[in-house]
Structures are given as structure tokens and as C-alpha cells.
GROMACS .gro file of C-alpha atoms in nm:
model
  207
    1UNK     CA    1  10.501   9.495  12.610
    2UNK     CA    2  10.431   9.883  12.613
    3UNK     CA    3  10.163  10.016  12.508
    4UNK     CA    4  10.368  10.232  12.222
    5UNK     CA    5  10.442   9.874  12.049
    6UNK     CA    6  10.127   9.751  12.034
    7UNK     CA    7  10.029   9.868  11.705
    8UNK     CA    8  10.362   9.817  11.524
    9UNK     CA    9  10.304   9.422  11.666
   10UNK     CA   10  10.040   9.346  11.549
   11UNK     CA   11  10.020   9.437  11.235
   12UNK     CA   12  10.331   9.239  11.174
   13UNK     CA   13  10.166   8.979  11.386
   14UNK     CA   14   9.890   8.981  11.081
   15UNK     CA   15  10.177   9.005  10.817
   16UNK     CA   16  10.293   8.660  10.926
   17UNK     CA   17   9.973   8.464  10.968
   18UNK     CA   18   9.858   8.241  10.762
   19UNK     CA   19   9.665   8.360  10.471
   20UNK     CA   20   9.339   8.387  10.536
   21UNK     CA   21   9.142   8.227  10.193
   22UNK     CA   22   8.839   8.479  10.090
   23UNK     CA   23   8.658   8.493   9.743
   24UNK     CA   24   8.814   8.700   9.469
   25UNK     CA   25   8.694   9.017   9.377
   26UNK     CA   26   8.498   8.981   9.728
   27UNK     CA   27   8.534   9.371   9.822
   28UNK     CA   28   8.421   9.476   9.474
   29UNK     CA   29   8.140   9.224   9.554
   30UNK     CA   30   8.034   9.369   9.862
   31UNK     CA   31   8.056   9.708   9.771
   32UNK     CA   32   8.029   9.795   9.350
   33UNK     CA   33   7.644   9.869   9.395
   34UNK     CA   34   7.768  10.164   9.702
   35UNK     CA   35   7.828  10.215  10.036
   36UNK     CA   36   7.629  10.246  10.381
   37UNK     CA   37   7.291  10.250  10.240
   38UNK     CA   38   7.420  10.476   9.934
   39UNK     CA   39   7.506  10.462   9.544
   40UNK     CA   40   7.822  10.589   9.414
   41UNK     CA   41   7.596  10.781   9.236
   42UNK     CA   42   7.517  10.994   9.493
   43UNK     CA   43   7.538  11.323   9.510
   44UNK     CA   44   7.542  11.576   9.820
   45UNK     CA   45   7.152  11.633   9.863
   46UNK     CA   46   7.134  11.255   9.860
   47UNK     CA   47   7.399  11.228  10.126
   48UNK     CA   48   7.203  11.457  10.321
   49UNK     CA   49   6.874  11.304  10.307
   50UNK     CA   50   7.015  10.963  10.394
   51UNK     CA   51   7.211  11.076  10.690
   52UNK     CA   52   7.028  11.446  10.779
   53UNK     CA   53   7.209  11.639  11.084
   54UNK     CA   54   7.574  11.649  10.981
   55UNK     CA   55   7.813  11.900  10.858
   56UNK     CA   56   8.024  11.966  10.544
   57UNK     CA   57   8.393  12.074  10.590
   58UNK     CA   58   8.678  11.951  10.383
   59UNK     CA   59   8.959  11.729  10.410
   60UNK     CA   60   9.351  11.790  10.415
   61UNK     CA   61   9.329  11.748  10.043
   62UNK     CA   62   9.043  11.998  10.002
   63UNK     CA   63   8.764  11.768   9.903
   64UNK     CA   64   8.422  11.820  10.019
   65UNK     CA   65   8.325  11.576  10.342
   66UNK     CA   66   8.010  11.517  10.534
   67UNK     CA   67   8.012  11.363  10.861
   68UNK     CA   68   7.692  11.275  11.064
   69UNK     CA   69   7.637  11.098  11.373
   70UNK     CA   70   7.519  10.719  11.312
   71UNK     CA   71   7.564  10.411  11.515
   72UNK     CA   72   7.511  10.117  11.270
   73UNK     CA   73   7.677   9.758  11.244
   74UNK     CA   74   7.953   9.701  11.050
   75UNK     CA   75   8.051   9.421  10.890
   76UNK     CA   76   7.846   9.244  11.060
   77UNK     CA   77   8.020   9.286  11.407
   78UNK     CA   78   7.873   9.256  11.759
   79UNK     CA   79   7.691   9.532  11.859
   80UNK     CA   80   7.982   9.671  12.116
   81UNK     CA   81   8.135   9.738  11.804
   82UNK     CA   82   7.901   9.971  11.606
   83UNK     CA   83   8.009  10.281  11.420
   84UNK     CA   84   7.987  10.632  11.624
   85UNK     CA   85   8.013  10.872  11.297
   86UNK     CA   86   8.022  10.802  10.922
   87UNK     CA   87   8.184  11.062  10.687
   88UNK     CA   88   8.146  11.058  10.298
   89UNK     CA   89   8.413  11.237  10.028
   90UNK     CA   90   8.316  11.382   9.745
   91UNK     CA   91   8.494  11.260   9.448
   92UNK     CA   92   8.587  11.475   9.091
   93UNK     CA   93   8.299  11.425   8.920
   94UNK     CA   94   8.049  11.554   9.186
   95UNK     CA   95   7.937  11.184   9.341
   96UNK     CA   96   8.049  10.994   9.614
   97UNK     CA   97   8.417  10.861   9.597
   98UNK     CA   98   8.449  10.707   9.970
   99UNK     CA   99   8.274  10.632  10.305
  100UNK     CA  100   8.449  10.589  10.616
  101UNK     CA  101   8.317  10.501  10.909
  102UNK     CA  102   8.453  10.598  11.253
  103UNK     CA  103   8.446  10.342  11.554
  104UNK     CA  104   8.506  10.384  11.910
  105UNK     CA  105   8.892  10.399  11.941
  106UNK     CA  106   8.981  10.100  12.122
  107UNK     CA  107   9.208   9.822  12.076
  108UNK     CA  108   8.895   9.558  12.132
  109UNK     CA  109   8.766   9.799  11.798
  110UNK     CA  110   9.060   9.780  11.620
  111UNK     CA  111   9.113   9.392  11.629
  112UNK     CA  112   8.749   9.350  11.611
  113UNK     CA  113   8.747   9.545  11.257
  114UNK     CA  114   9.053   9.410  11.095
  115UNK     CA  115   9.023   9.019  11.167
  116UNK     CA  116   8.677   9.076  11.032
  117UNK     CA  117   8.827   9.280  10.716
  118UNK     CA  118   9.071   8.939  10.645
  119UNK     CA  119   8.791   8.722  10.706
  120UNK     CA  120   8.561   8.875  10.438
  121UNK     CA  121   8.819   9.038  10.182
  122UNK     CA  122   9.179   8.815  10.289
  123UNK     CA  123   9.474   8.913  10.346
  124UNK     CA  124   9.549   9.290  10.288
  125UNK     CA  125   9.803   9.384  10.056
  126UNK     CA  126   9.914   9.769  10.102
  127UNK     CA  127   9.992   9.954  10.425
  128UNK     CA  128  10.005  10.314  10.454
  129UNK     CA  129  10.285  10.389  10.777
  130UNK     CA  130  10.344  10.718  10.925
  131UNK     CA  131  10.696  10.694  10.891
  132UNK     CA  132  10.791  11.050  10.933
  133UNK     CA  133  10.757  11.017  11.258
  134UNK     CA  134  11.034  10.847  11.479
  135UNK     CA  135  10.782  10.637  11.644
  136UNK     CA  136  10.483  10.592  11.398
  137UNK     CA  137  10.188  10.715  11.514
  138UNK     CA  138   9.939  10.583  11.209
  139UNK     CA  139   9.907  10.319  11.041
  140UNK     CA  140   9.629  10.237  10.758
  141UNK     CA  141   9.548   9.858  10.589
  142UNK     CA  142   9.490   9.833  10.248
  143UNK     CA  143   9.265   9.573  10.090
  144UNK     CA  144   9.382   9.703   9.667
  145UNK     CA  145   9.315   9.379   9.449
  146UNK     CA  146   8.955   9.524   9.334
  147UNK     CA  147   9.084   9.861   9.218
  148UNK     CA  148   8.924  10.102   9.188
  149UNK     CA  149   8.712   9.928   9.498
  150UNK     CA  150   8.928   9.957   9.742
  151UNK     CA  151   8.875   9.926  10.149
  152UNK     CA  152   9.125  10.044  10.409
  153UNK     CA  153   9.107  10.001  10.803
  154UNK     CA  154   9.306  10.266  10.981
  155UNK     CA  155   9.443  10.389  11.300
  156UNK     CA  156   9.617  10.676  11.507
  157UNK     CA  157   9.794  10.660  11.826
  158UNK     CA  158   9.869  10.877  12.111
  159UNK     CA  159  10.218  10.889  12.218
  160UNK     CA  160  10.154  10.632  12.417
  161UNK     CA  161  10.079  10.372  12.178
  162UNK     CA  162   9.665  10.392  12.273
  163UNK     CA  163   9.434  10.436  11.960
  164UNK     CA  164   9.293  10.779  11.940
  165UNK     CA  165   9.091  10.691  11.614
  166UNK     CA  166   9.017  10.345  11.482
  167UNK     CA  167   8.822  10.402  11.121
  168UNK     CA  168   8.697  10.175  10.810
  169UNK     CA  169   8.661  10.310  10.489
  170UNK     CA  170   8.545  10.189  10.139
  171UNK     CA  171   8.645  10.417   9.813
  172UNK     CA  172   8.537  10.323   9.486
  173UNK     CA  173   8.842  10.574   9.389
  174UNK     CA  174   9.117  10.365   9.526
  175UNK     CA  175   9.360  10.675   9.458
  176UNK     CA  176   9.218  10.848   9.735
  177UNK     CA  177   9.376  10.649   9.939
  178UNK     CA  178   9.702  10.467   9.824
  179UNK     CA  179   9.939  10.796   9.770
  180UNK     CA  180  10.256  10.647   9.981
  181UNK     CA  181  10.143  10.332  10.045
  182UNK     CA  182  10.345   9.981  10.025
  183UNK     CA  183  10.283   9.675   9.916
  184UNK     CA  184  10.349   9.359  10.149
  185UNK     CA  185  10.332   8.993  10.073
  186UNK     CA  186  10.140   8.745  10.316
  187UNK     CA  187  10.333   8.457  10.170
  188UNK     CA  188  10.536   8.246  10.411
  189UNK     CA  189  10.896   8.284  10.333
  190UNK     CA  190  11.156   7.975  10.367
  191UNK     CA  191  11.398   8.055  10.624
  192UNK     CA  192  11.755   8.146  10.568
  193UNK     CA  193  12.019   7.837  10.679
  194UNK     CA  194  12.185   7.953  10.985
  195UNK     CA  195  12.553   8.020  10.884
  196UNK     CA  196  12.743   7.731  10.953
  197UNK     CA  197  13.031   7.772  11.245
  198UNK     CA  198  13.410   7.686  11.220
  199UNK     CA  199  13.651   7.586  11.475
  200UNK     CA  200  13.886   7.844  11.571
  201UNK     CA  201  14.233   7.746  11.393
  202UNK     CA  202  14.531   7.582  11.599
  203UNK     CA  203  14.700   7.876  11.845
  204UNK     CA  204  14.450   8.152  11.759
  205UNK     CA  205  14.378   8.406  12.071
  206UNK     CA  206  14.173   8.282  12.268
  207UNK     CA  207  14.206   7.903  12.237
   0.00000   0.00000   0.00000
């Protein structure tokens, strides 16, 4: 298979196993009190001081973000699969509304990250496709059930199909990031009966 597919497989691949059973509410359990060592409450000198050396910008939506280098585990992953960068958005009211952390972009990452997402949260239930493109070139998992907790794994793709950025992120303003995203059901489907065949009538072409 090329490598352009890869993505596109898989997460269908995911879409059709079997559900994987996790607690409910588990993402609002593992993340109402904050994120990465931080509160929700926390504003941007407290960002600062927890993670000093990184920069503000803003995102394509014009909210303040700080990113600073940090290799940390996640989700309790092998060490191979550490974070490289963590970023943190600023929400409406002044306080943190989301941490994302960035991985090394690998396949290995990816897989690594999401079968450890279904294992802790189950089976996600929004995806977020790049479907502007004519091959899609992003694609973004959405765990949703705990609104307004909410955790997403994404990734982006060369033209090639190889992951340029493989990220997790955990929002405790799940509108941040469900604008144009879909909901999909994990739930095994019966299969249609094949349509049953006749027997070409007496004399007709062919026969």
C-alpha cells in the first residue's frame, strides 16, 4: 500500500474494530483538575513559570499560544515516545482553554498515541477530515462524550502520505476544537444480504 493511504486506512481500520470498553466520563476524569502539570485556572504568568523559555504567537483563529520545548511522557507511553514541544491556548476568559502536545512525527508516534487514547478514553466519536483537499492531508480524532473536556489526537501529511506532525491535545473548551467535525459510530453494523441472482430467461442474448 502507498504511503499516501496509510492514514486514510487506518483510521477506518480503527472505525471498524471492536469497541474498545473504557470507564465513562474517563477523559473528564483524567483531566477536570488541568492539564500537563497545570490548572485550567491558569493564567499566562503561570504558563510561563511552569514551562519558562517559550514564545507567545497566536493561532489561525487569533488566540494567544505559548509553546516551549519539553520532552515528558504521555499517557504513560514508552519513553521513544515522549513529547518534543507542548503549546497552551488561551481561552475567552483569560485562563487556559487547551494543551497540546507535539510528538515526533512518525507513524510508530501516531499509532503509539491513538491505541493508547482508545485504551484509556474508548472509542472516539468525532473526526475532523481535511476534505478540501482532493487527497486529505489531515486528519484529527475526537474523544467528545465529556464536553466541555474534550481530547483530540491529530495528524498532517506530506503529499506523500508521511506524517509531518503527529499532536495530542486536551481542551476543557471542547468548541475549540469540533468546528467541522463528524460524528462516527464504532458499532458493528449487520451486513446487507447479497442481492439474490436470477437465471437469464429462455432465448435472451447471450444464452
Amino acid at each position: 500500500m502507498g504511503r499516501a493511504m496509510v492514514s486514510a486506512a487506518l483510521l477506518g481500520g480503527w472505525m471498524m474494530m471492536t469497541a474498545v470498553t473504557a470507564t465513562a466520563g474517563a477523559v473528564a476524569d483524567q483531566f477536570r483538575a488541568g492539564a500537563f502539570g497545570l490548572p485550567w485556572s491558569a493564567g499566562k504568568g503561570t504558563i510561563e513559570a511552569k514551562y519558562p523559555g517559550g514564545k507567545w504567537d497566536t493561532d489561525d483563529k487569533g488566540r494567544a499560544r505559548y509553546c516551549a520545548p519539553s520532552k515528558q511522557v504521555l499517557l504513560k507511553l514508552p519513553a521513544q515516545h515522549v513529547t518534543k514541544e507542548l503549546c497552551f491556548l488561551i481561552g475567552s476568559d483569560g485562563t487556559l482553554a487547551a494543551a497540546m502536545a507535539h510528538m515526533n512525527a512518525s507513524l510508530p508516534a501516531l499509532l503509539a498515541v491513538v491505541n493508547r487514547s482508545r485504551t484509556m478514553f474508548g472509542d472516539f466519536d468525532a473526526v475532523v477530515r481535511d476534505d478540501a483537499a482532493i487527497q486529505s492531508r489531515s486528519t484529527a480524532m475526537l474523544w467528545t462524550k465529556d464536553r466541555p473536556y474534550l481530547v483530540r489526537v491529530s495528524s498532517t501529511n506530506d503529499a506523500d502520505g508521511a506524517p509531518q506532525e503527529v499532536s495530542f491535545a486536551v481542551a476543557d473548551e471542547a468548541a475549540l476544537y469540533t468546528e467541522g467535525a463528524d460524528a462516527v459510530s464504532n458499532k458493528p453494523t449487520a451486513s446487507a444480504p447479497a442481492p439474490a441472482v436470477r437465471a437469464p430467461a429462455r432465448g435472451a442474448a447471450g444464452g
